[in-house]
């Protein structure tokens, strides 16, 4: 497949960037023309950020899976679409060509239809990293059902919150998931969640093992049993649902600064254009390359760059069930050699942990097939960037530092591999269509270079969030109201003398733990569920491997209680209510929190204490009771 809109020189980048800003409609119309549409659009873009109301390709009709799959069957469909590598290196891998993946997707689409799932219905997927997850995602898209993937590390309560919010009618899960030495009992977590979820009529269980009996009731069925009842030849001939460009494609829940995760909604047409365009440009994908994104499909990176982006481009995507350090910290290098991976896309936290591992024999693996290395999810420190470049890329691979968010659908700021220059720890320059700007706290734009401020985007791009599920006002409040007329990212950034952007991290109460987003309020809510806890305050602190660690200050009266034991129990409570990703790294039991006279917790002070800089607290005179600060500084941490 030839990509008409792949940028092939730095001159072309400048030209395309200018053209996209000058006339966005003309620019994106040209890109959109490369796809399969059932009907072309009437208007390219219609928008106002006050609504917000953003519509791309209004009047256009399509099905994204026809672009991911059917389009690539015209040349026979025998190219590899998906390679799956198990958690266990000794277990057989699986491969799907575009033709066989298409068949699986059409068959599972028919399963969903037979259970009465219609266009617009919500389907939740709570699965491990098995190929059936990708098949289920695409099958939903095939029939126009809105998929909502829930990361396999979330607890029953987190699942219930999401299923109830989306009013999902069907759930697909697995009996268990394998992750390193751990076996995670997904189905029993679902069983617990289902006690609260009345909207769900059917649960489909994909068996990862051969020895379990987990199908309990008539409203549960095994994946393979359900699939075996379908007439495959007929299923393949069933037409894909024709979707409006602006129909929702999926919901993905993500954390914000309030206690409740919000369902970010992406739509069919714009998301398709954006993931494809950014995939071929950022990574400079070339036909025949194998793309390996290590992200779990439970996160946006997995949606956009393990499934949709690569398949839209006709690329082969490698999905890995395991973790980088099981059974040894050479696992990624083994996979790269085994399959001849060309693009490796991973998170800085993984790079840092492999870098720190004395047993990693990275230098023993030539990895000659590698062409491009990508990072995503959090700022990459210069040391990790250099190690990635020298030891993984052997000094000859391009590195792209891709900045984006769940809400942006795909990459917004990145260098283009080998086309525009990289700068360690900088995401560098915006892609065509993206107008970043920095503002101060009052919303005044900071012009010129060598400035730092809050990162906003001026106009909509095709992949922008459309709404938060069931609560449009919340979408407006969160992203479009802080600085009216602008999309606010929640990140701080610096612009250097050449206009390159360096993302410095969140400026709201959102933490980034190993590249995973989690709100402090959510963790506090979970801690407060622990009996006896009066109040808590959570802040982040720098962590060598995770980027940020979680530090919780907890008010718990009763001095007799063993604080070490209490800390263990509080951690268990957080795991119970959210999941292991939100487990505090440090817990300190305190008698009071630093509050202003109006009762607001001064997190700035807690952050400084957590960072180990108790001498840099700044002004504490506005505190209701300044003595609590001294008590906290002299207290014990567990
Ligand atoms: C937040 C979004 C984007 C997919 C994975 C995370 C941080 C993301 C970078 C980067 C510095 C980054 C930001 C952003 N972030 N990429 N290349 N450099 N920071 O998605 O959970 O929606 O989190 O991740 O803080 O706001 P997410």
XYZ file of C-alpha atoms and ligand atoms in Angstrom:
665
model
C 0.000 0.000 0.000
C 1.280 3.424 -0.922
C 0.585 6.313 1.412
C -0.161 9.441 -0.521
C -0.028 11.554 2.629
C 3.161 10.263 4.106
C 5.544 13.152 4.679
C 8.894 12.257 3.135
C 11.086 15.276 3.781
C 11.455 18.084 6.293
C 10.496 20.527 3.532
C 7.310 18.622 2.959
C 6.604 18.683 6.688
C 6.808 22.479 6.660
C 4.690 22.696 3.523
C 2.040 20.282 4.753
C 1.954 21.894 8.171
C 1.392 25.332 6.633
C -1.271 23.979 4.269
C -3.108 22.202 7.101
C -3.301 25.396 9.137
C -4.217 27.622 6.233
C -6.987 25.442 4.919
C -7.776 22.524 7.256
C -10.853 21.453 5.294
C -8.951 21.106 2.042
C -6.047 19.370 3.749
C -8.089 16.710 5.574
C -10.455 16.199 2.671
C -7.485 15.130 0.596
C -6.403 12.683 3.282
C -9.934 11.334 3.749
C -10.231 10.664 0.034
C -7.720 7.830 0.422
C -10.178 5.748 2.465
C -13.170 3.575 1.631
C -16.395 5.492 2.253
C -19.901 4.252 1.541
C -20.837 7.860 0.973
C -18.619 10.933 0.909
C -19.248 13.799 3.327
C -21.145 17.029 2.789
C -18.939 19.178 5.012
C -15.356 18.467 6.058
C -15.452 20.173 9.431
C -17.976 22.039 11.519
C -17.022 23.203 14.981
C -17.232 25.480 17.940
C -15.403 24.875 21.210
C -18.181 26.501 23.254
C -20.518 23.544 22.796
C -18.208 21.863 22.334
C -19.460 20.733 18.995
C -16.992 19.119 16.622
C -18.048 17.291 13.487
C -15.707 15.907 10.896
C -16.911 14.637 7.525
C -20.574 15.228 8.320
C -22.814 13.291 5.986
C -20.028 10.802 5.300
C -20.812 7.120 5.788
C -18.349 4.329 6.431
C -17.415 1.350 8.493
C -13.916 1.550 9.955
C -13.433 -2.223 9.761
C -13.887 -2.147 5.986
C -10.859 0.131 6.009
C -8.942 -2.027 8.496
C -9.725 -5.369 6.870
C -11.800 -5.604 3.656
C -9.693 -2.980 1.900
C -6.629 -5.190 2.307
C -8.366 -8.263 0.903
C -8.318 -6.865 -2.610
C -4.716 -7.975 -2.960
C -5.514 -11.476 -1.698
C -5.477 -10.734 2.014
C -2.612 -13.115 2.672
C -0.340 -10.593 4.339
C 0.040 -10.926 8.085
C -2.312 -8.637 9.983
C -1.805 -9.837 13.541
C 0.894 -11.797 15.294
C 0.202 -12.876 18.838
C 2.932 -13.859 21.265
C 1.939 -15.592 24.483
C 3.080 -14.817 27.992
C 4.869 -18.179 27.906
C 7.732 -18.265 25.426
C 7.179 -21.999 25.015
C 3.528 -21.708 24.036
C 2.737 -21.591 20.339
C 2.217 -18.136 18.911
C -0.710 -17.325 16.608
C -0.838 -15.415 13.364
C -3.776 -14.047 11.422
C -3.679 -12.807 7.864
C -6.041 -10.016 6.866
C -8.231 -12.747 5.410
C -8.360 -14.917 8.525
C -8.719 -11.932 10.835
C -11.585 -10.703 8.674
C -13.237 -14.099 8.977
C -12.895 -14.159 12.775
C -14.231 -10.618 13.060
C -17.218 -11.331 10.814
C -17.965 -14.496 12.756
C -17.838 -12.828 16.144
C -19.874 -9.932 14.745
C -22.553 -12.509 13.966
C -22.347 -13.864 17.519
C -23.000 -10.361 18.806
C -25.893 -9.846 16.387
C -27.419 -13.127 17.505
C -27.384 -11.912 21.080
C -29.378 -8.917 19.951
C -26.577 -6.386 20.030
C -27.513 -3.488 17.768
C -25.857 -0.407 16.369
C -25.256 2.058 19.193
C -25.416 -0.569 21.982
C -22.476 -0.651 24.386
C -20.312 -3.747 24.810
C -17.663 -3.957 27.539
C -14.511 -5.985 27.006
C -12.619 -7.083 30.111
C -10.011 -9.466 28.765
C -6.342 -10.247 28.814
C -4.103 -9.555 25.837
C -5.420 -12.393 23.691
C -6.186 -12.102 19.967
C -9.874 -12.509 20.788
C -9.748 -9.042 22.356
C -8.739 -7.465 19.054
C -11.327 -9.610 17.278
C -14.022 -8.468 19.724
C -13.058 -4.804 19.337
C -13.307 -5.032 15.558
C -16.495 -7.110 15.683
C -18.161 -4.373 17.732
C -17.049 -1.788 15.206
C -18.309 -4.050 12.423
C -21.884 -3.961 13.719
C -21.731 -0.396 15.018
C -21.786 -1.389 18.686
C -19.761 0.969 20.871
C -16.880 -0.860 22.524
C -15.630 0.026 25.949
C -12.464 -1.855 26.825
C -11.731 -2.071 30.540
C -8.105 -2.704 31.456
C -7.655 -6.166 32.976
C -6.070 -4.717 36.120
C -9.191 -2.929 37.297
C -11.213 -4.186 40.240
C -14.836 -5.364 40.287
C -15.961 -1.985 41.598
C -14.154 -0.112 38.807
C -15.720 -2.433 36.246
C -19.186 -1.955 37.721
C -18.791 1.847 37.653
C -17.904 1.726 33.968
C -20.498 -0.851 32.932
C -23.250 1.034 34.742
C -22.211 4.400 33.345
C -22.254 2.997 29.802
C -25.323 0.783 30.415
C -23.580 -2.016 28.547
C -25.728 -4.913 27.392
C -23.005 -7.499 26.901
C -19.593 -8.292 28.336
C -16.795 -10.295 26.843
C -14.228 -11.581 29.292
C -11.695 -14.384 29.744
C -11.500 -17.057 32.401
C -8.044 -15.880 33.389
C -5.263 -13.694 32.096
C -1.560 -14.446 32.320
C 0.859 -11.710 33.262
C 4.357 -12.868 34.077
C 4.064 -15.361 36.928
C 0.583 -14.135 37.799
C -2.703 -15.683 36.791
C -5.471 -13.101 37.077
C -8.981 -14.522 37.578
C -10.849 -12.146 35.270
C -14.086 -14.113 35.234
C -14.458 -14.150 38.999
C -13.868 -10.405 39.067
C -16.647 -10.079 36.492
C -18.899 -12.306 38.600
C -18.442 -9.905 41.493
C -19.008 -6.840 39.317
C -22.153 -8.340 37.780
C -23.933 -8.253 41.143
C -24.312 -4.533 40.486
C -24.837 -4.496 36.706
C -28.456 -4.988 35.662
C -28.010 -3.771 32.113
C -25.873 -6.774 31.132
C -27.862 -9.544 29.453
C -25.046 -11.792 28.299
C -21.474 -12.631 29.246
C -19.163 -14.321 26.757
C -16.146 -16.047 28.249
C -13.039 -16.727 26.235
C -11.121 -19.623 27.738
C -7.430 -19.005 28.076
C -6.924 -22.326 29.836
C -8.357 -25.785 29.222
C -9.092 -26.740 32.769
C -11.703 -24.353 34.031
C -15.425 -24.666 34.469
C -16.543 -21.105 34.815
C -19.716 -20.984 32.790
C -22.347 -20.692 35.500
C -25.688 -19.558 34.153
C -27.727 -19.498 30.928
C -26.668 -15.917 30.354
C -23.060 -17.046 30.039
C -21.480 -18.818 27.109
C -17.980 -19.763 26.047
C -16.411 -17.847 23.166
C -15.542 -20.944 21.185
C -18.942 -22.496 21.719
C -20.663 -19.326 20.536
C -18.367 -19.079 17.509
C -18.881 -22.714 16.560
C -22.613 -22.143 16.083
C -22.084 -19.555 13.364
C -22.177 -20.290 9.654
C -18.872 -18.654 8.792
C -19.410 -18.439 5.064
C -22.679 -16.610 5.638
C -21.146 -14.374 8.295
C -18.441 -13.213 5.890
C -21.094 -12.161 3.397
C -23.017 -10.104 5.957
C -22.633 -6.412 5.248
C -20.843 -4.265 7.768
C -23.070 -1.711 9.470
C -23.019 1.627 7.678
C -22.040 4.290 10.198
C -22.284 8.042 10.097
C -18.869 9.622 10.334
C -19.811 11.157 13.681
C -21.387 8.031 15.202
C -19.456 6.982 18.320
C -16.878 4.254 17.689
C -15.851 3.627 21.273
C -15.805 4.807 24.851
C -12.630 4.597 26.888
C -12.761 5.577 30.544
C -9.956 7.685 31.874
C -9.142 9.453 35.105
C -9.404 13.133 35.715
C -9.170 15.461 38.656
C -12.510 14.380 40.108
C -13.175 11.055 41.785
C -15.107 9.542 38.908
C -13.480 8.374 35.648
C -15.061 9.784 32.519
C -15.956 7.985 29.335
C -14.008 9.604 26.517
C -15.956 9.178 23.277
C -14.315 8.930 19.856
C -16.188 8.883 16.578
C -15.783 6.729 13.489
C -14.601 8.966 10.654
C -12.255 11.383 12.400
C -10.590 8.744 14.560
C -9.960 6.604 11.492
C -8.244 9.422 9.615
C -6.236 10.488 12.650
C -4.884 7.099 13.730
C -3.912 6.188 10.193
C -2.331 9.536 9.360
C -0.341 9.715 12.583
C 0.762 6.075 12.372
C 2.281 6.346 8.905
C 3.832 9.738 9.586
C 5.227 9.568 13.116
C 6.755 6.100 12.686
C 7.359 6.507 8.962
C 5.886 3.055 8.502
C 7.025 1.255 5.343
C 5.104 -1.642 3.749
C 6.293 -4.997 5.030
C 7.372 -3.746 8.432
C 6.262 -5.466 11.610
C 4.995 -3.034 14.233
C 5.280 -3.938 17.918
C 3.395 -1.762 20.369
C 3.774 -3.102 23.904
C 0.754 -1.255 25.306
C -2.210 -3.158 26.673
C -5.364 -2.736 24.595
C -7.059 -1.537 27.781
C -5.390 1.836 27.206
C -5.711 4.269 24.318
C -2.246 3.432 22.983
C -3.409 -0.133 22.437
C -6.546 1.051 20.630
C -4.805 3.502 18.330
C -1.416 1.909 17.703
C -1.861 -1.805 18.318
C -5.165 -2.149 16.483
C -6.613 0.669 14.425
C -3.602 2.683 13.175
C -1.542 -0.288 11.969
C -4.448 -2.262 10.492
C -5.748 0.799 8.647
C -2.299 1.097 7.074
C -2.263 -2.610 6.186
C 0.637 -3.134 8.585
C 1.363 -6.278 10.580
C 0.808 -5.661 14.264
C 2.443 -7.750 16.970
C 0.559 -8.140 20.239
C 2.223 -9.499 23.330
C 0.386 -11.003 26.266
C 3.236 -10.831 28.773
C 5.459 -8.304 30.463
C 8.972 -7.107 29.534
C 10.725 -8.830 32.437
C 9.190 -12.295 32.328
C 10.632 -14.908 32.159
C 13.676 -12.667 31.916
C 14.397 -9.071 31.128
C 15.483 -10.141 27.633
C 11.904 -10.907 26.649
C 11.436 -7.896 24.348
C 14.793 -8.457 22.639
C 13.888 -12.129 22.130
C 10.592 -11.151 20.513
C 12.235 -8.527 18.317
C 14.726 -11.112 17.027
C 12.147 -13.884 16.696
C 9.763 -11.887 14.511
C 12.126 -9.302 13.010
C 10.301 -6.328 14.460
C 10.834 -3.000 12.670
C 9.028 -0.583 15.005
C 9.097 -0.865 18.785
C 6.668 1.452 20.602
C 6.819 1.395 24.383
C 6.708 3.518 27.538
C 9.642 5.235 29.244
C 8.859 3.314 32.432
C 9.577 0.025 30.640
C 12.800 1.450 29.245
C 13.920 2.635 32.678
C 13.159 -0.663 34.341
C 15.047 -2.660 31.684
C 17.910 -0.195 31.858
C 18.141 -0.695 35.619
C 18.106 -4.488 35.320
C 21.594 -5.860 35.718
C 20.574 -9.164 34.126
C 19.404 -7.641 30.874
C 21.696 -8.760 28.085
C 20.492 -6.181 25.614
C 23.959 -5.806 24.075
C 23.944 -9.488 23.079
C 20.976 -8.939 20.742
C 21.818 -7.277 17.415
C 18.147 -6.518 16.640
C 19.137 -5.622 13.101
C 15.503 -5.484 11.953
C 14.695 -2.481 14.151
C 14.226 0.770 12.295
C 12.186 3.040 14.534
C 11.769 3.244 18.308
C 8.882 5.107 19.881
C 8.043 6.275 23.373
C 4.720 7.338 24.802
C 2.833 7.958 27.995
C 5.126 10.138 30.071
C 8.129 12.379 29.714
C 11.305 10.463 28.909
C 14.390 11.556 30.800
C 17.528 12.117 28.792
C 19.395 9.179 30.334
C 16.660 6.717 29.367
C 16.457 8.244 25.878
C 20.210 7.727 25.384
C 20.111 4.157 26.671
C 17.190 3.379 24.336
C 19.075 4.933 21.437
C 22.435 3.269 22.073
C 21.563 -0.131 23.521
C 18.257 -0.985 21.869
C 18.636 1.021 18.665
C 22.441 0.485 18.505
C 22.757 4.123 17.576
C 21.177 3.554 14.162
C 17.415 3.735 14.837
C 15.297 6.833 14.915
C 13.507 7.609 18.171
C 10.142 9.323 18.194
C 8.839 10.811 21.449
C 5.096 10.939 20.846
C 2.962 13.158 23.024
C -0.785 12.669 23.097
C -3.701 11.695 25.360
C -6.735 9.449 25.541
C -8.758 12.497 24.543
C -6.700 13.296 21.457
C -7.267 9.898 19.815
C -3.760 9.824 18.418
C -0.383 11.527 18.448
C -0.341 15.354 18.331
C 3.263 16.348 18.976
C 6.214 14.242 17.839
C 9.211 14.269 15.591
C 8.777 12.256 12.401
C 11.227 9.347 12.323
C 14.213 10.346 10.205
C 12.359 13.310 8.719
C 12.315 15.965 11.423
C 15.026 16.058 14.090
C 14.665 14.381 17.464
C 15.724 16.140 20.627
C 16.068 13.958 23.735
C 13.242 14.600 26.229
C 11.354 16.784 23.742
C 8.270 15.658 21.842
C 9.392 18.419 19.427
C 6.939 19.672 16.793
C 3.186 19.443 16.165
C 1.794 17.253 13.415
C -0.112 18.947 10.593
C -3.456 20.215 11.833
C -2.216 20.815 15.388
C -1.794 24.364 16.661
C -0.323 24.178 20.164
C -0.024 27.272 22.323
C 1.126 28.018 25.849
C -0.884 30.153 28.229
C -0.323 31.459 31.754
C -2.783 30.816 34.630
C -4.934 33.692 33.446
C -5.217 32.269 29.989
C -2.975 34.851 28.408
C -1.010 33.434 25.537
C 2.751 33.286 26.019
C 4.320 34.285 22.750
C 7.847 33.728 21.563
C 10.276 30.986 22.415
C 11.960 29.812 25.597
C 8.694 30.033 27.527
C 6.822 27.617 29.791
C 3.105 27.466 30.385
C -0.036 25.411 30.190
C -0.421 23.538 26.940
C -3.564 24.198 24.882
C -4.594 23.463 21.309
C -6.332 26.045 19.205
C -8.509 24.182 16.707
C -10.011 20.728 16.355
C -8.162 17.911 14.591
C -10.046 14.878 13.287
C -9.216 12.666 16.315
C -10.309 15.038 19.081
C -12.673 13.825 21.867
C -16.322 14.439 20.955
C -17.969 14.151 24.355
C -17.770 12.391 27.694
C -20.315 9.616 27.717
C -23.647 10.654 29.191
C -22.375 14.020 30.389
C -21.538 16.518 27.689
C -21.266 19.321 30.231
C -18.411 17.513 31.923
C -16.528 17.384 28.627
C -17.011 21.103 28.276
C -15.955 21.834 31.864
C -12.897 19.624 31.774
C -11.393 20.533 28.437
C -12.988 23.650 26.992
C -13.804 25.947 29.909
C -10.508 26.563 31.714
C -9.378 28.669 28.768
C -12.450 29.543 26.703
C -12.062 28.879 23.018
C -9.172 26.482 23.544
C -8.756 22.764 24.204
C -6.830 22.482 27.493
C -4.596 19.426 27.785
C -3.915 19.478 31.528
C -0.184 19.372 30.771
C 2.518 21.915 31.281
C 5.100 22.428 28.568
C 8.165 24.374 27.616
C 8.899 25.722 24.140
C 12.588 25.982 23.282
C 14.364 28.462 21.031
C 13.464 26.454 17.931
C 9.806 26.006 18.804
C 10.223 22.428 20.075
C 7.859 21.359 22.837
C 8.976 19.559 25.955
C 6.082 18.215 27.995
C 6.834 18.730 31.671
C 3.885 16.826 33.160
C 0.366 17.296 34.459
C -0.618 20.575 36.037
C -3.885 19.202 37.446
C -4.504 16.606 40.172
C -3.762 13.732 37.860
C -0.820 11.400 38.413
C 1.098 9.515 35.775
C 2.202 6.219 37.283
C 4.253 4.102 34.866
C 2.532 5.887 32.001
C -0.930 5.172 33.454
C -3.180 7.982 34.382
C -4.864 8.049 37.762
C -6.579 10.873 39.620
C -5.555 11.719 43.187
C -9.241 12.149 44.110
C -10.000 8.608 42.967
C -7.240 7.182 45.150
C -8.387 9.314 48.087
C -11.960 8.046 47.677
C -10.684 4.483 47.812
C -8.512 5.131 50.876
C -11.442 6.775 52.624
C -13.431 3.559 52.216
C -11.105 1.958 54.738
C -12.944 1.806 58.066
C -11.651 4.372 60.512
C -9.993 6.635 57.941
C -11.164 10.222 58.458
C -9.540 11.929 55.525
C -6.662 11.517 53.116
C -4.612 13.491 50.632
C -2.661 11.924 47.794
C 0.188 13.500 45.874
C 2.804 12.287 43.423
C 6.553 12.243 43.924
C 9.417 11.480 41.519
C 10.035 7.740 41.186
C 13.086 6.357 39.359
C 11.238 3.638 37.469
C 7.563 4.597 37.489
C 8.129 8.257 36.709
C 5.806 9.174 39.535
C 5.002 7.314 42.723
C 1.884 7.619 44.893
C 2.256 9.156 48.353
C -0.800 9.128 50.628
C -1.226 11.143 53.817
C -3.985 9.567 55.866
C -5.748 10.818 58.974
C -6.547 7.877 61.200
C -7.296 8.499 64.838
C -6.271 5.987 67.468
C -2.589 6.111 68.296
C -2.435 2.502 69.441
C -2.874 1.114 65.977
C 0.230 -0.362 64.369
C 0.867 2.060 61.502
C 2.850 -0.424 59.412
C -0.010 -2.885 59.523
C -2.534 -0.152 58.847
C -0.570 0.913 55.761
C -0.734 -2.651 54.446
C -4.499 -2.708 54.967
C -5.002 0.640 53.274
C -3.034 -0.539 50.262
C -5.277 -3.607 50.090
C -8.340 -1.364 50.235
C -7.126 0.672 47.259
C -6.433 -2.506 45.285
C -9.920 -3.707 46.145
C -11.695 -0.541 45.036
C -9.572 0.472 42.030
C -6.872 -2.081 41.240
C -3.121 -2.582 41.705
C -2.184 0.381 39.489
C -3.491 2.783 42.149
C -1.715 1.203 45.125
C 0.124 3.876 47.130
C 3.888 3.444 47.246
C 4.123 5.336 50.502
C 1.618 5.862 53.277
C 1.975 8.204 56.191
C -0.522 8.243 59.031
C -0.989 11.820 60.202
C -3.100 13.614 62.785
C -3.924 16.545 60.523
C -3.459 17.893 56.989
C -2.203 21.354 56.060
C -5.340 23.333 55.323
C -6.099 26.946 54.602
C -8.633 28.775 56.732
C -11.252 27.996 54.108
C -10.531 24.281 54.526
C -8.637 23.670 51.302
C -5.760 21.186 51.520
C -2.513 22.826 50.456
C -1.159 20.106 48.241
C 1.824 22.191 47.288
C 3.149 21.644 50.804
C 2.434 17.912 50.784
C 4.106 17.605 47.407
C 7.268 19.232 48.717
C 7.297 16.896 51.724
C 6.725 13.885 49.456
C 9.534 15.054 47.194
C 11.830 15.108 50.216
C 12.214 18.864 50.254
C 10.713 19.885 53.598
C 12.891 22.985 53.630
C 11.353 24.388 50.497
C 7.751 24.629 51.647
C 7.390 28.319 50.937
C 4.815 30.391 52.720
C 2.889 28.420 55.362
C 1.461 31.389 57.252
C -1.927 31.130 55.572
C -2.439 27.701 57.143
C -5.126 27.221 59.732
C -2.672 25.303 61.923
C 0.961 25.560 60.760
C 2.081 23.076 63.419
C 0.634 20.111 61.486
C 3.407 20.619 58.974
C 6.115 19.971 61.551
C 4.281 16.893 62.757
C 4.109 15.544 59.228
C 7.783 16.234 58.536
C 8.849 14.368 61.644
C 6.451 11.442 61.045
C 7.118 7.919 59.746
C 6.421 6.700 56.244
C 5.330 3.170 55.387
C -0.947 12.013 29.520
C -2.041 11.307 28.793
C -0.956 8.969 25.109
C -1.213 7.590 25.382
C -0.780 7.091 26.726
C -1.213 7.928 27.896
C 1.373 12.129 29.390
C 1.752 11.106 27.126
C 3.742 11.816 26.658
C 5.017 12.163 26.150
C 5.358 13.455 28.050
C 3.371 12.343 27.904
C 0.807 13.524 29.431
C -0.606 13.341 28.910
N 2.125 11.871 28.168
N 2.719 11.057 26.214
N 5.468 11.688 24.971
N 5.795 12.991 26.877
N 4.174 13.157 28.595
O -2.503 8.388 27.723
O -3.552 8.044 29.966
O -4.499 9.670 28.297
O -2.357 10.148 29.503
O 0.251 11.245 29.459
O 0.804 13.982 30.743
O -1.485 14.335 29.323
P -3.300 9.034 28.885
